[in-house]
mmCIF file of N, CA, C and O in Angstrom:
data_model
loop_
_atom_site.group_PDB
_atom_site.id
_atom_site.type_symbol
_atom_site.label_atom_id
_atom_site.label_comp_id
_atom_site.label_asym_id
_atom_site.label_seq_id
_atom_site.Cartn_x
_atom_site.Cartn_y
_atom_site.Cartn_z
ATOM 1 N N MET A 1 41.045 -51.006 37.745
ATOM 2 C CA MET A 1 40.599 -49.730 38.650
ATOM 3 C C MET A 1 39.476 -49.343 37.371
ATOM 4 O O MET A 1 38.633 -48.315 37.999
ATOM 5 N N ALA A 2 39.601 -49.627 36.304
ATOM 6 C CA ALA A 2 38.844 -49.208 35.209
ATOM 7 C C ALA A 2 37.408 -49.679 35.212
ATOM 8 O O ALA A 2 36.639 -49.226 34.325
ATOM 9 N N ASP A 3 37.391 -50.761 36.025
ATOM 10 C CA ASP A 3 36.257 -51.726 35.636
ATOM 11 C C ASP A 3 35.118 -50.908 36.570
ATOM 12 O O ASP A 3 34.160 -51.435 36.558
ATOM 13 N N GLN A 4 35.556 -50.097 37.650
ATOM 14 C CA GLN A 4 34.679 -49.484 38.745
ATOM 15 C C GLN A 4 33.746 -48.738 37.906
ATOM 16 O O GLN A 4 34.032 -47.788 37.053
ATOM 17 N N GLU A 5 32.379 -48.752 38.527
ATOM 18 C CA GLU A 5 31.301 -47.875 38.420
ATOM 19 C C GLU A 5 31.609 -46.389 38.875
ATOM 20 O O GLU A 5 32.234 -46.232 39.851
ATOM 21 N N PRO A 6 31.187 -45.131 38.075
ATOM 22 C CA PRO A 6 31.668 -44.144 38.618
ATOM 23 C C PRO A 6 30.726 -43.876 39.803
ATOM 24 O O PRO A 6 29.563 -44.170 39.865
ATOM 25 N N ARG A 7 31.296 -43.022 40.533
ATOM 26 C CA ARG A 7 30.437 -43.003 41.794
ATOM 27 C C ARG A 7 29.198 -41.736 41.552
ATOM 28 O O ARG A 7 29.322 -40.970 41.060
ATOM 29 N N LYS A 8 28.393 -42.135 42.171
ATOM 30 C CA LYS A 8 27.053 -41.437 42.340
ATOM 31 C C LYS A 8 27.653 -40.123 43.227
ATOM 32 O O LYS A 8 28.013 -40.119 44.435
ATOM 33 N N GLN A 9 26.964 -38.880 42.991
ATOM 34 C CA GLN A 9 27.107 -37.968 43.816
ATOM 35 C C GLN A 9 26.102 -38.145 45.212
ATOM 36 O O GLN A 9 25.016 -38.149 44.805
ATOM 37 N N ALA A 10 26.713 -37.835 46.303
ATOM 38 C CA ALA A 10 25.913 -38.458 47.544
ATOM 39 C C ALA A 10 24.953 -36.947 47.836
ATOM 40 O O ALA A 10 23.829 -37.288 48.368
ATOM 41 N N ASP A 11 25.283 -35.889 47.228
ATOM 42 C CA ASP A 11 24.409 -34.952 47.482
ATOM 43 C C ASP A 11 23.290 -34.796 46.343
ATOM 44 O O ASP A 11 22.381 -33.890 46.307
ATOM 45 N N ALA A 12 22.978 -35.570 45.381
ATOM 46 C CA ALA A 12 22.092 -35.588 44.405
ATOM 47 C C ALA A 12 20.809 -35.946 44.963
ATOM 48 O O ALA A 12 20.803 -37.148 45.561
ATOM 49 N N PRO A 13 19.832 -35.478 44.679
ATOM 50 C CA PRO A 13 18.412 -35.766 45.445
ATOM 51 C C PRO A 13 18.324 -37.044 44.796
ATOM 52 O O PRO A 13 18.025 -37.361 43.487
ATOM 53 N N GLY A 14 17.681 -38.013 45.448
ATOM 54 C CA GLY A 14 17.300 -39.231 45.085
ATOM 55 C C GLY A 14 18.310 -40.315 44.847
ATOM 56 O O GLY A 14 18.188 -41.258 44.503
ATOM 57 N N SER A 15 19.334 -39.967 45.200
ATOM 58 C CA SER A 15 20.783 -40.699 45.215
ATOM 59 C C SER A 15 20.401 -42.109 45.720
ATOM 60 O O SER A 15 21.054 -43.080 45.323
ATOM 61 N N GLU A 16 19.741 -41.968 46.680
ATOM 62 C CA GLU A 16 19.752 -42.882 47.639
ATOM 63 C C GLU A 16 18.579 -44.028 46.924
ATOM 64 O O GLU A 16 18.494 -44.991 47.784
ATOM 65 N N LEU A 17 17.836 -43.679 46.139
ATOM 66 C CA LEU A 17 16.578 -44.379 45.798
ATOM 67 C C LEU A 17 16.821 -45.396 44.733
ATOM 68 O O LEU A 17 17.962 -45.165 43.915
ATOM 69 N N GLY A 18 16.396 -46.398 44.892
ATOM 70 C CA GLY A 18 16.238 -47.231 43.516
ATOM 71 C C GLY A 18 15.575 -46.692 42.424
ATOM 72 O O GLY A 18 14.824 -45.655 42.256
ATOM 73 N N GLU A 19 15.453 -47.192 41.172
ATOM 74 C CA GLU A 19 15.465 -46.975 39.749
ATOM 75 C C GLU A 19 13.582 -46.655 40.050
ATOM 76 O O GLU A 19 13.213 -45.468 39.423
ATOM 77 N N THR A 20 12.860 -47.420 40.515
ATOM 78 C CA THR A 20 11.482 -47.567 40.401
ATOM 79 C C THR A 20 10.904 -46.168 41.396
ATOM 80 O O THR A 20 10.255 -45.500 40.911
ATOM 81 N N ALA A 21 12.051 -46.015 42.457
ATOM 82 C CA ALA A 21 11.365 -44.719 43.503
ATOM 83 C C ALA A 21 11.698 -43.664 42.627
ATOM 84 O O ALA A 21 10.876 -42.343 42.890
ATOM 85 N N ARG A 22 12.546 -43.528 41.867
ATOM 86 C CA ARG A 22 13.073 -42.141 41.127
ATOM 87 C C ARG A 22 11.982 -41.758 40.251
ATOM 88 O O ARG A 22 11.626 -40.830 40.054
ATOM 89 N N GLN A 23 11.529 -42.985 39.330
ATOM 90 C CA GLN A 23 10.500 -42.959 38.325
ATOM 91 C C GLN A 23 9.040 -42.153 38.947
ATOM 92 O O GLN A 23 8.493 -41.639 38.446
ATOM 93 N N MET A 24 8.902 -42.791 40.311
ATOM 94 C CA MET A 24 7.847 -42.623 40.853
ATOM 95 C C MET A 24 7.581 -41.214 41.214
ATOM 96 O O MET A 24 6.750 -40.527 41.457
ATOM 97 N N ARG A 25 8.963 -40.725 41.911
ATOM 98 C CA ARG A 25 8.842 -39.354 42.381
ATOM 99 C C ARG A 25 9.069 -38.147 40.889
ATOM 100 O O ARG A 25 8.467 -37.459 41.080
ATOM 101 N N ALA A 26 9.526 -38.727 40.131
ATOM 102 C CA ALA A 26 9.505 -37.979 39.064
ATOM 103 C C ALA A 26 8.104 -37.639 38.183
ATOM 104 O O ALA A 26 7.683 -36.971 37.735
ATOM 105 N N ALA A 27 7.175 -38.855 38.457
ATOM 106 C CA ALA A 27 6.002 -38.590 37.836
ATOM 107 C C ALA A 27 4.849 -38.420 38.945
ATOM 108 O O ALA A 27 3.603 -38.119 38.395
ATOM 109 N N GLU A 28 5.130 -37.929 40.247
ATOM 110 C CA GLU A 28 4.237 -37.249 41.182
ATOM 111 C C GLU A 28 3.474 -36.236 40.676
ATOM 112 O O GLU A 28 2.362 -36.035 41.086
ATOM 113 N N PRO A 29 4.042 -35.241 40.024
ATOM 114 C CA PRO A 29 3.166 -33.987 39.660
ATOM 115 C C PRO A 29 2.274 -34.328 38.807
ATOM 116 O O PRO A 29 1.131 -33.863 38.927
ATOM 117 N N TYR A 30 2.298 -35.310 38.158
ATOM 118 C CA TYR A 30 1.324 -35.951 37.267
ATOM 119 C C TYR A 30 0.342 -36.649 37.550
ATOM 120 O O TYR A 30 -1.000 -36.276 37.399
ATOM 121 N N ILE A 31 0.851 -37.379 38.786
ATOM 122 C CA ILE A 31 -0.285 -38.346 39.264
ATOM 123 C C ILE A 31 -0.921 -37.309 40.253
ATOM 124 O O ILE A 31 -2.260 -37.738 40.157
ATOM 125 N N SER A 32 -0.345 -36.379 41.007
ATOM 126 C CA SER A 32 -1.393 -35.349 41.703
ATOM 127 C C SER A 32 -2.543 -34.480 40.992
ATOM 128 O O SER A 32 -3.566 -34.155 41.253
ATOM 129 N N ALA A 33 -1.839 -34.132 39.528
ATOM 130 C CA ALA A 33 -3.063 -33.435 38.326
ATOM 131 C C ALA A 33 -4.058 -34.530 38.080
ATOM 132 O O ALA A 33 -5.093 -34.050 38.393
ATOM 133 N N VAL A 34 -3.612 -35.727 38.099
ATOM 134 C CA VAL A 34 -4.943 -36.474 37.764
ATOM 135 C C VAL A 34 -5.807 -36.862 38.754
ATOM 136 O O VAL A 34 -6.970 -36.751 38.949
ATOM 137 N N TRP A 35 -5.321 -37.033 40.355
ATOM 138 C CA TRP A 35 -6.159 -37.099 41.272
ATOM 139 C C TRP A 35 -7.093 -35.738 41.730
ATOM 140 O O TRP A 35 -8.091 -35.621 41.976
ATOM 141 N N LYS A 36 -6.721 -34.787 41.186
ATOM 142 C CA LYS A 36 -7.182 -33.408 41.323
ATOM 143 C C LYS A 36 -8.205 -33.221 40.395
ATOM 144 O O LYS A 36 -9.468 -33.120 40.576
ATOM 145 N N LEU A 37 -8.196 -34.027 39.139
ATOM 146 C CA LEU A 37 -9.219 -33.969 38.027
ATOM 147 C C LEU A 37 -10.200 -34.886 38.261
ATOM 148 O O LEU A 37 -11.543 -34.584 38.309
ATOM 149 N N VAL A 38 -9.737 -35.797 39.074
ATOM 150 C CA VAL A 38 -10.865 -37.106 39.487
ATOM 151 C C VAL A 38 -11.714 -36.480 40.653
ATOM 152 O O VAL A 38 -12.764 -36.531 40.682
ATOM 153 N N GLY A 39 -11.087 -35.802 41.388
ATOM 154 C CA GLY A 39 -11.797 -35.496 42.695
ATOM 155 C C GLY A 39 -12.509 -34.320 42.495
ATOM 156 O O GLY A 39 -13.815 -34.365 42.930
ATOM 157 N N GLY A 40 -12.340 -33.581 41.423
ATOM 158 C CA GLY A 40 -13.352 -32.408 40.888
ATOM 159 C C GLY A 40 -14.585 -32.988 40.165
ATOM 160 O O GLY A 40 -15.360 -32.375 40.522
ATOM 161 N N ALA A 41 -14.367 -33.883 39.484
ATOM 162 C CA ALA A 41 -15.472 -34.550 38.627
ATOM 163 C C ALA A 41 -16.451 -35.250 39.795
ATOM 164 O O ALA A 41 -17.509 -35.472 39.561
ATOM 165 N N VAL A 42 -15.819 -35.822 40.805
ATOM 166 C CA VAL A 42 -16.625 -36.674 42.140
ATOM 167 C C VAL A 42 -17.246 -35.382 42.610
ATOM 168 O O VAL A 42 -18.407 -35.587 42.821
#
């Protein structure tokens, strides 16, 4: 039983997401800021 991975918390935000999806969610504020700057320049 020591071989088993620790269980993830079911209540943790993003626990059902894959690694790439979690990274995209973490980068979302920065992506939004870039789009606002680009939109303002246009």
